[in-house]
Short mmCIF file of C-alpha atoms in Angstrom, two decimals:
data_model
loop_
_atom_site.label_atom_id
_atom_site.label_comp_id
_atom_site.label_asym_id
_atom_site.label_seq_id
_atom_site.Cartn_x
_atom_site.Cartn_y
_atom_site.Cartn_z
CA UNK U 1 119.80 86.70 101.22
CA UNK U 2 117.17 88.02 101.35
CA UNK U 3 117.35 91.27 99.44
CA UNK U 4 115.66 93.63 101.42
CA UNK U 5 115.99 97.00 99.15
CA UNK U 6 116.37 97.28 94.88
CA UNK U 7 117.11 99.98 93.63
CA UNK U 8 117.75 102.31 89.80
CA UNK U 9 120.17 104.23 90.31
CA UNK U 10 122.33 105.94 87.55
CA UNK U 11 121.11 102.97 84.44
CA UNK U 12 121.85 100.23 87.75
CA UNK U 13 120.83 98.78 90.54
CA UNK U 14 121.47 99.33 93.85
CA UNK U 15 121.27 96.71 96.31
CA UNK U 16 121.23 96.61 100.53
CA UNK U 17 120.76 92.10 101.28
CA UNK U 18 120.44 90.34 104.16
CA UNK U 19 122.47 87.23 105.36
CA UNK U 20 123.07 84.74 107.60
CA UNK U 21 126.48 84.91 108.67
CA UNK U 22 129.15 81.75 110.50
CA UNK U 23 131.80 84.31 110.45
CA UNK U 24 130.28 87.42 112.18
CA UNK U 25 127.68 84.14 113.70
CA UNK U 26 124.68 86.56 112.95
CA UNK U 27 122.21 88.44 110.63
CA UNK U 28 125.31 90.79 107.81
CA UNK U 29 123.56 93.45 105.97
CA UNK U 30 125.27 94.18 102.66
CA UNK U 31 125.56 96.83 99.61
CA UNK U 32 125.50 96.05 95.96
CA UNK U 33 126.20 98.48 92.47
CA UNK U 34 125.21 96.25 89.27
CA UNK U 35 126.15 98.61 86.49
CA UNK U 36 124.42 99.04 84.05
CA UNK U 37 124.78 95.35 81.24
CA UNK U 38 125.61 93.31 84.50
CA UNK U 39 123.83 90.72 84.06
CA UNK U 40 124.93 90.36 80.35
CA UNK U 41 128.92 88.84 81.73
CA UNK U 42 130.82 88.40 85.06
CA UNK U 43 131.98 92.15 85.72
CA UNK U 44 134.56 92.82 87.88
CA UNK U 45 134.39 93.75 91.26
CA UNK U 46 135.82 96.53 93.58
CA UNK U 47 135.37 96.29 97.47
CA UNK U 48 134.69 99.72 99.60
CA UNK U 49 134.97 99.54 103.14
CA UNK U 50 134.09 101.62 105.91
CA UNK U 51 135.06 103.61 108.17
CA UNK U 52 134.77 103.45 112.70
CA UNK U 53 131.41 103.85 113.32
CA UNK U 54 129.65 103.32 109.79
CA UNK U 55 127.23 100.71 108.57
CA UNK U 56 126.65 99.66 104.66
CA UNK U 57 124.61 102.49 104.35
CA UNK U 58 126.74 106.09 105.27
CA UNK U 59 128.40 105.10 101.91
CA UNK U 60 125.00 103.87 99.33
CA UNK U 61 123.79 106.82 100.82
CA UNK U 62 126.81 109.27 100.54
CA UNK U 63 129.48 107.99 98.64
CA UNK U 64 128.72 108.63 95.67
CA UNK U 65 130.75 105.71 94.08
CA UNK U 66 126.86 104.70 91.32
CA UNK U 67 127.52 107.47 88.57
CA UNK U 68 131.73 106.61 87.59
CA UNK U 69 130.86 102.86 88.75
CA UNK U 70 128.10 102.42 86.33
CA UNK U 71 130.43 104.40 83.47
CA UNK U 72 133.36 101.91 84.57
CA UNK U 73 130.82 98.71 84.52
CA UNK U 74 131.90 97.80 88.35
CA UNK U 75 129.96 96.72 90.73
CA UNK U 76 130.46 98.04 94.09
CA UNK U 77 130.14 95.43 97.13
CA UNK U 78 130.01 97.76 99.85
CA UNK U 79 130.31 95.34 103.36
CA UNK U 80 129.21 95.80 107.17
CA UNK U 81 131.90 97.25 109.89
CA UNK U 82 131.53 94.39 112.06
CA UNK U 83 129.25 92.06 113.72
CA UNK U 84 125.75 93.37 114.80
CA UNK U 85 122.74 92.34 116.64
CA UNK U 86 123.43 90.56 119.77
CA UNK U 87 127.84 90.80 119.50
CA UNK U 88 129.79 91.89 121.90
CA UNK U 89 129.95 95.50 122.09
CA UNK U 90 131.51 98.60 123.95
CA UNK U 91 129.69 102.09 125.44
CA UNK U 92 133.27 103.98 123.03
CA UNK U 93 132.58 104.72 119.22
CA UNK U 94 135.89 102.60 118.60
CA UNK U 95 135.50 99.60 119.61
CA UNK U 96 133.24 96.34 119.74
CA UNK U 97 129.99 97.90 116.99
CA UNK U 98 130.68 99.69 113.73
CA UNK U 99 134.07 98.73 114.53
CA UNK U 100 135.92 94.95 113.33
CA UNK U 101 138.58 96.01 112.38
CA UNK U 102 139.03 94.08 108.96
CA UNK U 103 141.11 90.76 111.01
CA UNK U 104 140.24 88.13 112.71
CA UNK U 105 139.32 88.32 116.95
CA UNK U 106 141.42 85.55 119.47
CA UNK U 107 140.42 87.83 122.31
CA UNK U 108 137.34 87.76 124.85
CA UNK U 109 134.31 88.46 124.52
CA UNK U 110 135.46 88.91 121.01
CA UNK U 111 136.90 86.11 119.13
CA UNK U 112 134.25 84.03 117.42
CA UNK U 113 132.30 86.31 115.78
CA UNK U 114 135.14 88.88 115.64
CA UNK U 115 135.42 87.79 112.66
CA UNK U 116 136.04 90.54 109.92
CA UNK U 117 138.91 89.17 107.63
CA UNK U 118 137.54 86.22 107.21
CA UNK U 119 133.63 87.62 106.31
CA UNK U 120 135.46 90.00 104.29
CA UNK U 121 137.91 87.71 102.77
CA UNK U 122 136.30 84.76 102.69
CA UNK U 123 132.23 83.77 103.29
CA UNK U 124 130.84 87.56 101.21
CA UNK U 125 133.28 86.29 98.46
CA UNK U 126 131.94 82.52 98.13
CA UNK U 127 128.13 84.47 98.54
CA UNK U 128 129.04 87.17 96.05
CA UNK U 129 130.46 85.14 93.46
CA UNK U 130 127.22 82.80 93.99
CA UNK U 131 124.91 85.15 93.72
CA UNK U 132 126.19 88.38 91.53
CA UNK U 133 127.38 88.57 87.79
CA UNK U 134 131.43 88.67 89.19
CA UNK U 135 133.96 87.83 88.46
CA UNK U 136 135.91 87.30 90.89
CA UNK U 137 139.38 86.81 88.81
CA UNK U 138 139.06 91.58 88.63
CA UNK U 139 138.60 92.30 92.31
CA UNK U 140 140.23 96.06 93.16
CA UNK U 141 139.71 97.08 97.28
CA UNK U 142 139.62 100.22 98.97
CA UNK U 143 138.03 102.48 101.58
CA UNK U 144 137.55 104.23 104.02
CA UNK U 145 139.68 105.29 107.34
CA UNK U 146 139.54 101.79 109.87
CA UNK U 147 138.48 100.81 105.76
CA UNK U 148 141.39 102.18 104.33
CA UNK U 149 142.91 100.36 106.39
CA UNK U 150 140.59 97.36 106.07
CA UNK U 151 142.33 98.03 102.37
CA UNK U 152 145.83 98.34 102.48
CA UNK U 153 146.10 96.09 105.34
CA UNK U 154 143.79 92.61 102.72
CA UNK U 155 146.25 93.69 99.75
CA UNK U 156 149.02 93.51 101.72
CA UNK U 157 147.85 89.86 103.10
CA UNK U 158 146.53 87.75 100.17
CA UNK U 159 148.82 89.09 97.28
CA UNK U 160 147.46 88.04 94.17
CA UNK U 161 143.93 88.59 95.55
CA UNK U 162 143.14 92.00 94.56
CA UNK U 163 144.64 93.58 91.58
CA UNK U 164 144.47 97.54 92.93
CA UNK U 165 144.22 98.88 96.08
CA UNK U 166 143.36 102.76 97.06
CA UNK U 167 142.87 104.46 100.04
CA UNK U 168 140.48 107.87 101.55
CA UNK U 169 142.61 109.33 104.89
CA UNK U 170 143.20 105.20 106.05
CA UNK U 171 145.13 104.47 109.56
CA UNK U 172 148.40 102.94 108.15
CA UNK U 173 150.51 101.98 111.80
CA UNK U 174 147.88 100.62 113.72
CA UNK U 175 149.92 99.92 115.76
CA UNK U 176 151.18 103.28 116.73
CA UNK U 177 147.89 104.91 116.85
CA UNK U 178 145.54 105.11 119.75
CA UNK U 179 142.34 104.67 117.64
CA UNK U 180 144.63 101.07 115.83
CA UNK U 181 146.26 100.87 119.69
CA UNK U 182 142.66 99.71 121.17
CA UNK U 183 141.38 97.83 118.79
CA UNK U 184 144.14 96.21 118.66
CA UNK U 185 144.26 95.25 122.28
CA UNK U 186 141.47 94.18 123.20
CA UNK U 187 140.66 91.66 119.86
CA UNK U 188 144.41 90.05 119.36
CA UNK U 189 146.20 90.80 122.93
CA UNK U 190 148.83 92.45 124.54
CA UNK U 191 151.96 91.26 122.35
CA UNK U 192 152.53 93.70 120.27
CA UNK U 193 154.13 91.36 117.24
CA UNK U 194 150.80 90.33 116.12
CA UNK U 195 149.89 93.51 115.61
CA UNK U 196 152.59 93.15 112.75
CA UNK U 197 150.98 91.03 110.04
CA UNK U 198 146.82 93.39 110.22
CA UNK U 199 149.14 96.60 110.15
CA UNK U 200 149.22 98.52 106.27
CA UNK U 201 153.49 99.99 107.70
CA UNK U 202 154.44 96.49 109.66
CA UNK U 203 153.26 94.77 106.66
CA UNK U 204 155.71 96.68 103.75
CA UNK U 205 158.48 96.91 106.24
CA UNK U 206 158.37 92.75 107.10
CA UNK U 207 158.01 92.40 103.30
CA UNK U 208 154.76 92.47 102.13
CA UNK U 209 153.86 94.42 98.34
CA UNK U 210 151.46 95.90 96.26
CA UNK U 211 151.77 96.48 92.82
CA UNK U 212 150.82 99.96 93.50
CA UNK U 213 148.54 102.36 96.30
CA UNK U 214 146.56 106.00 95.68
CA UNK U 215 145.82 107.53 99.01
CA UNK U 216 144.08 110.59 98.94
CA UNK U 217 144.47 112.82 102.28
CA UNK U 218 142.54 116.38 103.63
CA UNK U 219 144.81 118.21 105.06
CA UNK U 220 142.09 119.53 107.45
CA UNK U 221 141.07 116.29 108.83
CA UNK U 222 140.71 116.77 112.85
CA UNK U 223 142.56 113.14 113.36
CA UNK U 224 145.22 113.22 111.36
CA UNK U 225 148.32 113.86 112.43
CA UNK U 226 147.25 111.56 115.71
CA UNK U 227 145.40 108.33 114.61
CA UNK U 228 145.91 108.74 110.26
CA UNK U 229 150.30 110.08 110.03
CA UNK U 230 150.49 109.09 106.13
CA UNK U 231 154.64 109.82 105.68
CA UNK U 232 154.72 106.88 107.56
CA UNK U 233 153.03 105.23 104.40
CA UNK U 234 155.29 107.56 102.49
CA UNK U 235 158.00 106.32 104.51
CA UNK U 236 157.08 102.65 104.44
CA UNK U 237 156.12 102.36 100.36
CA UNK U 238 159.97 104.73 99.56
CA UNK U 239 162.19 102.34 101.03
CA UNK U 240 160.05 99.40 99.47
CA UNK U 241 160.25 100.63 96.33
CA UNK U 242 156.11 100.90 95.97
CA UNK U 243 154.65 103.04 94.57
CA UNK U 244 152.39 105.41 96.03
CA UNK U 245 150.25 108.36 94.88
CA UNK U 246 149.64 110.35 98.12
CA UNK U 247 147.10 113.62 97.47
CA UNK U 248 147.33 115.89 100.09
CA UNK U 249 143.80 117.43 99.67
CA UNK U 250 143.90 121.45 101.48
CA UNK U 251 140.97 122.12 103.33
CA UNK U 252 139.60 119.29 102.56
CA UNK U 253 138.73 116.94 106.82
CA UNK U 254 137.49 113.75 107.77
CA UNK U 255 133.96 113.39 105.85
CA UNK U 256 131.84 112.45 102.31
CA UNK U 257 131.98 115.66 101.62
CA UNK U 258 135.42 114.69 101.09
CA UNK U 259 135.74 110.83 100.01
CA UNK U 260 132.89 112.15 97.61
CA UNK U 261 134.73 114.30 95.50
CA UNK U 262 137.72 112.38 95.03
CA UNK U 263 135.31 109.24 95.03
CA UNK U 264 135.48 109.20 90.64
CA UNK U 265 138.89 108.92 90.78
CA UNK U 266 139.80 106.60 92.98
CA UNK U 267 136.49 104.24 91.58
CA UNK U 268 138.09 104.80 88.11
CA UNK U 269 142.19 103.80 89.21
CA UNK U 270 139.58 100.20 90.13
CA UNK U 271 138.72 100.53 86.81
CA UNK U 272 141.14 101.02 84.34
CA UNK U 273 143.84 98.44 85.91
CA UNK U 274 140.35 95.36 86.49
CA UNK U 275 139.58 96.14 82.14
CA UNK U 276 142.98 94.05 81.77
CA UNK O 1 123.44 134.30 110.05
CA UNK O 2 125.36 131.95 112.21
CA UNK O 3 128.40 129.23 110.14
CA UNK O 4 126.56 125.91 111.79
CA UNK O 5 128.84 123.49 109.18
CA UNK O 6 131.57 124.39 106.26
CA UNK O 7 132.91 121.40 104.34
CA UNK O 8 134.77 121.76 101.65
CA UNK O 9 133.76 119.47 98.79
CA UNK O 10 134.08 118.78 94.59
CA UNK O 11 136.36 122.19 95.04
CA UNK O 12 133.46 124.50 96.86
CA UNK O 13 132.38 124.40 99.97
CA UNK O 14 128.87 123.25 101.30
CA UNK O 15 127.48 125.90 103.75
CA UNK O 16 125.10 124.31 106.53
CA UNK O 17 123.64 128.14 108.16
CA UNK O 18 120.92 129.09 110.31
CA UNK O 19 119.38 132.34 110.80
CA UNK O 20 116.46 133.36 112.57
CA UNK O 21 113.48 133.43 110.24
CA UNK O 22 110.73 136.00 110.66
CA UNK O 23 108.41 134.35 107.84
CA UNK O 24 109.19 131.05 109.34
CA UNK O 25 109.10 132.53 113.03
CA UNK O 26 112.20 130.81 114.76
CA UNK O 27 115.78 129.75 113.45
CA UNK O 28 116.01 128.37 110.27
CA UNK O 29 118.43 126.24 108.84
CA UNK O 30 119.64 126.21 105.01
CA UNK O 31 122.12 123.98 102.70
CA UNK O 32 124.41 126.25 100.86
CA UNK O 33 126.29 124.67 98.26
CA UNK O 34 129.41 127.63 96.67
CA UNK O 35 131.15 126.68 93.79
CA UNK O 36 134.78 126.88 92.94
CA UNK O 37 135.86 130.89 92.86
CA UNK O 38 132.35 131.85 94.20
CA UNK O 39 135.04 134.56 96.54
CA UNK O 40 135.66 135.96 92.67
CA UNK O 41 132.36 137.20 91.76
CA UNK O 42 128.84 137.23 91.20
CA UNK O 43 127.63 133.51 90.18
CA UNK O 44 124.26 132.45 88.77
CA UNK O 45 122.25 130.72 91.94
CA UNK O 46 119.65 126.75 91.45
CA UNK O 47 116.82 126.66 94.28
CA UNK O 48 117.07 123.37 95.54
CA UNK O 49 113.39 122.47 97.26
CA UNK O 50 112.57 119.49 99.36
CA UNK O 51 109.60 117.61 99.49
CA UNK O 52 107.70 115.76 102.40
CA UNK O 53 109.60 114.67 105.57
CA UNK O 54 113.21 116.58 103.92
CA UNK O 55 115.03 119.18 106.17
CA UNK O 56 117.62 121.01 104.23
CA UNK O 57 120.28 117.59 105.26
CA UNK O 58 118.29 114.85 102.59
CA UNK O 59 119.42 116.41 99.53
CA UNK O 60 122.67 118.26 100.53
CA UNK O 61 123.63 114.05 102.31
CA UNK O 62 121.42 112.36 98.82
CA UNK O 63 121.44 114.48 96.27
CA UNK O 64 124.95 114.34 94.86
CA UNK O 65 124.61 117.80 93.07
CA UNK O 66 128.49 118.97 93.82
CA UNK O 67 130.19 117.51 91.68
CA UNK O 68 127.72 119.09 88.68
CA UNK O 69 126.97 122.46 90.57
CA UNK O 70 130.94 123.31 91.13
CA UNK O 71 131.89 122.57 86.94
CA UNK O 72 128.98 124.89 86.16
CA UNK O 73 130.03 127.42 88.12
CA UNK O 74 126.20 127.87 90.01
CA UNK O 75 125.47 128.29 93.35
CA UNK O 76 122.86 125.99 95.33
CA UNK O 77 121.06 126.97 97.85
CA UNK O 78 118.90 124.02 99.29
CA UNK O 79 116.31 125.43 102.03
CA UNK O 80 114.01 122.95 104.75
CA UNK O 81 110.92 122.81 104.09
CA UNK O 82 108.37 123.85 107.21
CA UNK O 83 109.25 125.75 110.65
CA UNK O 84 110.48 123.89 113.16
CA UNK O 85 110.42 124.36 116.71
CA UNK O 86 107.84 125.21 118.29
CA UNK O 87 105.60 125.80 115.00
CA UNK O 88 102.41 124.33 115.05
CA UNK O 89 102.78 120.63 113.79
CA UNK O 90 100.39 117.10 112.99
CA UNK O 91 101.35 113.30 113.74
CA UNK O 92 101.39 112.23 110.51
CA UNK O 93 103.89 112.93 107.68
CA UNK O 94 102.31 115.67 105.19
CA UNK O 95 101.75 118.03 107.10
CA UNK O 96 103.15 120.40 109.40
CA UNK O 97 106.58 120.62 110.23
CA UNK O 98 108.55 118.97 107.15
CA UNK O 99 105.32 119.61 105.39
CA UNK O 100 104.96 122.99 104.86
CA UNK O 101 104.68 122.97 100.65
CA UNK O 102 105.48 126.27 99.76
CA UNK O 103 103.14 129.13 100.10
CA UNK O 104 101.51 131.14 103.19
CA UNK O 105 98.84 130.35 105.71
CA UNK O 106 95.81 131.53 105.90
CA UNK O 107 94.60 128.86 108.76
CA UNK O 108 94.83 128.07 112.84
CA UNK O 109 97.01 126.99 113.61
CA UNK O 110 98.76 127.75 110.46
CA UNK O 111 99.24 131.58 109.58
CA UNK O 112 101.67 133.39 110.95
CA UNK O 113 104.95 130.91 111.21
CA UNK O 114 103.51 128.33 108.07
CA UNK O 115 104.99 131.56 105.20
CA UNK O 116 107.46 128.97 103.22
CA UNK O 117 106.61 131.70 99.59
CA UNK O 118 107.35 134.75 101.48
CA UNK O 119 110.39 132.39 103.21
CA UNK O 120 111.39 131.73 100.36
CA UNK O 121 111.19 134.12 97.48
CA UNK O 122 111.41 136.60 99.52
CA UNK O 123 113.17 136.63 103.48
CA UNK O 124 115.98 133.75 102.16
CA UNK O 125 116.46 135.28 99.25
CA UNK O 126 117.21 138.79 100.64
CA UNK O 127 119.38 136.89 103.64
CA UNK O 128 121.42 135.01 100.33
CA UNK O 129 121.28 138.46 97.95
CA UNK O 130 123.89 140.34 101.49
CA UNK O 131 125.64 136.98 103.06
CA UNK O 132 126.73 134.97 99.30
CA UNK O 133 128.20 135.96 95.75
CA UNK O 134 124.88 135.09 94.13
CA UNK O 135 124.29 136.65 91.18
CA UNK O 136 120.40 137.76 91.64
CA UNK O 137 119.23 138.41 88.56
CA UNK O 138 120.33 134.27 86.72
CA UNK O 139 118.09 132.30 89.15
CA UNK O 140 117.18 129.08 88.91
CA UNK O 141 114.96 126.83 90.74
CA UNK O 142 113.99 123.33 90.79
CA UNK O 143 112.90 120.29 93.28
CA UNK O 144 111.29 117.27 94.58
CA UNK O 145 107.66 116.02 94.83
CA UNK O 146 106.27 119.06 96.93
CA UNK O 147 109.33 120.74 96.44
CA UNK O 148 108.14 120.47 93.04
CA UNK O 149 105.47 121.68 93.95
CA UNK O 150 107.26 124.19 94.85
CA UNK O 151 109.63 125.10 92.14
CA UNK O 152 106.29 125.48 89.31
CA UNK O 153 104.78 126.73 91.52
CA UNK O 154 106.61 130.04 92.41
CA UNK O 155 108.13 129.70 89.02
CA UNK O 156 105.11 130.46 87.17
CA UNK O 157 103.63 132.80 90.07
CA UNK O 158 106.83 135.11 89.58
CA UNK O 159 107.05 135.95 86.33
CA UNK O 160 110.41 137.20 85.46
CA UNK O 161 112.11 135.33 88.96
CA UNK O 162 113.56 132.30 87.38
CA UNK O 163 115.29 131.82 84.42
CA UNK O 164 114.25 128.18 84.66
CA UNK O 165 112.08 126.10 86.47
CA UNK O 166 112.82 121.17 86.72
CA UNK O 167 111.28 119.72 88.79
CA UNK O 168 112.20 116.30 89.79
CA UNK O 169 108.94 113.59 90.79
CA UNK O 170 106.78 116.41 91.14
CA UNK O 171 103.13 117.39 93.08
CA UNK O 172 101.47 119.07 89.23
CA UNK O 173 97.88 118.97 90.65
CA UNK O 174 97.54 119.22 94.51
CA UNK O 175 93.86 120.55 94.46
CA UNK O 176 93.09 117.38 92.56
CA UNK O 177 95.19 114.68 94.30
CA UNK O 178 95.04 114.16 98.71
CA UNK O 179 98.79 115.25 99.72
CA UNK O 180 97.80 118.71 98.17
CA UNK O 181 94.43 117.92 99.16
CA UNK O 182 94.64 117.53 102.72
CA UNK O 183 97.96 120.10 102.46
CA UNK O 184 95.13 122.96 100.92
CA UNK O 185 92.33 122.40 103.10
CA UNK O 186 94.77 122.70 106.01
CA UNK O 187 96.34 126.11 105.73
CA UNK O 188 94.68 128.06 103.31
CA UNK O 189 91.12 126.20 104.15
CA UNK O 190 88.06 125.23 101.95
CA UNK O 191 87.48 127.94 99.26
CA UNK O 192 89.14 126.19 96.10
CA UNK O 193 89.06 128.93 93.87
CA UNK O 194 92.59 130.13 96.94
CA UNK O 195 93.56 126.87 95.83
CA UNK O 196 94.26 127.80 92.62
CA UNK O 197 97.49 129.79 92.80
CA UNK O 198 99.17 126.82 94.08
CA UNK O 199 98.94 124.32 92.33
CA UNK O 200 100.34 124.39 89.21
CA UNK O 201 98.35 122.89 86.26
CA UNK O 202 95.18 125.32 87.35
CA UNK O 203 97.36 128.55 87.15
CA UNK O 204 99.03 127.09 83.71
CA UNK O 205 95.12 126.86 83.43
CA UNK O 206 94.70 130.62 84.86
CA UNK O 207 97.38 132.17 82.37
CA UNK O 208 100.94 131.28 83.92
CA UNK O 209 103.84 131.07 81.93
CA UNK O 210 107.11 130.14 82.52
CA UNK O 211 109.39 129.59 79.17
CA UNK O 212 109.83 125.88 79.75
CA UNK O 213 109.63 122.65 81.94
CA UNK O 214 111.91 120.52 81.87
CA UNK O 215 110.26 117.13 84.80
CA UNK O 216 111.59 113.30 85.08
CA UNK O 217 110.32 110.73 86.55
CA UNK O 218 110.39 107.15 87.60
CA UNK O 219 107.69 105.05 85.92
CA UNK O 220 107.71 102.34 89.06
CA UNK O 221 107.13 105.40 91.21
CA UNK O 222 104.57 104.16 94.43
CA UNK O 223 103.41 107.63 94.34
CA UNK O 224 102.81 108.59 90.22
CA UNK O 225 99.13 107.46 89.75
CA UNK O 226 97.68 108.62 93.20
CA UNK O 227 99.66 112.09 94.16
CA UNK O 228 102.42 113.23 90.67
CA UNK O 229 100.33 112.92 87.94
CA UNK O 230 102.77 113.75 85.04
CA UNK O 231 99.77 113.39 82.65
CA UNK O 232 97.75 116.25 83.91
CA UNK O 233 100.69 118.87 83.69
CA UNK O 234 102.09 117.83 80.65
CA UNK O 235 98.09 118.33 78.51
CA UNK O 236 98.51 121.70 80.49
CA UNK O 237 101.46 121.94 78.55
CA UNK O 238 99.73 120.75 75.64
CA UNK O 239 96.77 123.41 76.00
CA UNK O 240 99.30 126.43 76.77
CA UNK O 241 102.57 126.09 74.64
CA UNK O 242 104.26 125.72 77.22
CA UNK O 243 107.98 123.15 76.04
CA UNK O 244 107.90 120.85 78.41
CA UNK O 245 110.40 117.90 78.07
CA UNK O 246 108.26 114.85 81.15
CA UNK O 247 111.05 111.81 80.84
CA UNK O 248 109.58 108.93 82.42
CA UNK O 249 112.21 106.40 83.62
CA UNK O 250 111.16 102.80 83.49
CA UNK O 251 113.11 100.79 86.54
CA UNK O 252 112.56 104.21 89.25
CA UNK O 253 111.17 104.83 92.04
CA UNK O 254 110.63 108.14 94.04
CA UNK O 255 114.42 108.28 96.26
CA UNK O 256 117.47 110.03 96.35
CA UNK O 257 118.96 106.89 93.41
CA UNK O 258 116.24 108.34 91.14
CA UNK O 259 117.10 112.26 91.45
CA UNK O 260 121.10 112.13 92.02
CA UNK O 261 120.59 109.63 88.65
CA UNK O 262 119.53 112.69 86.72
CA UNK O 263 120.53 115.55 89.21
CA UNK O 264 123.30 116.12 87.07
CA UNK O 265 120.93 117.39 84.22
CA UNK O 266 118.86 118.86 85.67
CA UNK O 267 122.34 121.50 87.32
CA UNK O 268 123.18 120.77 83.51
CA UNK O 269 120.52 122.44 81.57
CA UNK O 270 119.71 125.72 84.85
CA UNK O 271 123.37 125.77 84.49
CA UNK O 272 123.06 126.42 80.52
CA UNK O 273 120.26 128.45 80.82
CA UNK O 274 121.86 130.79 83.92
CA UNK O 275 125.38 130.88 81.35
CA UNK O 276 123.50 133.67 78.93
#
């Protein structure tokens, strides 16, 4: 692992790291915030999964998570959203590089390197456990949009792994919306039964459970009705008995100006559950 | 004035505006954060002047000022750092576009459009007073690096205009450091006597006064010894009897990871003095 950047910030250190990834078939870059006192002992970790078009850098620069994470003593890890470099790509912003969707592709030309589930839940955690003072028994996960989909599906699919899960404006039912249908078709092929294992609403309908979910959603989000559809998550959680706190915010859009507004609430939500 | 962007954030609105500027001889863009409740009555305003290479956008995206400004009820205005478009320019990052240095140039090819003092202290305040619920009797000013120089020199040069002044890693004595010598020579010509009216340390030596100054400085700032030299401000303030709070922070560099760490302190410093 190579340390690309190391900035003092909010009493801790904001790092950018690069490493050779087997799962993603090439070099991958991720950001790590170490809170003050990280060297004194293992700290809980909080995974932030980013949305379409993002790298590790968007939330690192615009997410405003460091103040709350420093106060709570939580490590925040921000992976990239896809393989990079000479990995397969597509001219559209919502497929290929920048659009890994946090599952493992089975279809050409994506299979072999588009393994973002394996990368985020196996390879990168092993590296993090080896390189940082991380308490792997206390992990939370959250994300934005495509990354909210990632956080929800990974938490639902790995019972016991994450103590807490939340999302900003998540894609909750990718099988039913254009972004998701495009990605699931391309990466997994036409068999919609296989899609259900990577669709939060379908996973809940099929018996997937988490303790509770926090979601913030802007009501002026231009993707709300077409791509996000939080009412589907609301219905699935109600039927399954999963406590969902869905906060709808008039005037807020899909941007980091929205995310950063509620970032402190999310970090604190996780920190409370990771302290237990 | 044209509204380019309007994002809900931290209970208020982050705006980007564009207008035809006479002082800068072309279109200029600036950012305005309106805190919650701005429509109910005039709010104090806080000017943030950015450093070399920046536009209005750097601090807007990375500065993390909105939470504190929303809580304090302060409008934050972030101008650009120079004329743009077909204004004169230089290939170097520290002259021409992105490097306006907050005074009015007298030398070709800069004179006529490089009037950043007039722009920031006359033209833009008139526009702000006309367009926003701003209480022009309660203004504070701060900035970073070249913008810290701007904040200090404008506050010293306009007694009574600003109730409060602070800076992150400011250029305190441009007449004596490479960045400043280059800009002052180019924009004002070789007469060093003229430079003293745009050099904070020289202005204090020549009788300029403000009530007090807050400065944060990273000790791992790579520009510290060559370009910033806060000890010169420390000495000038001590001799002039100006209360200076100079906080030196081990490990911190010149980046927005440093600025954002102490942004809340600065916004609160100004807000307290603007409430009076």
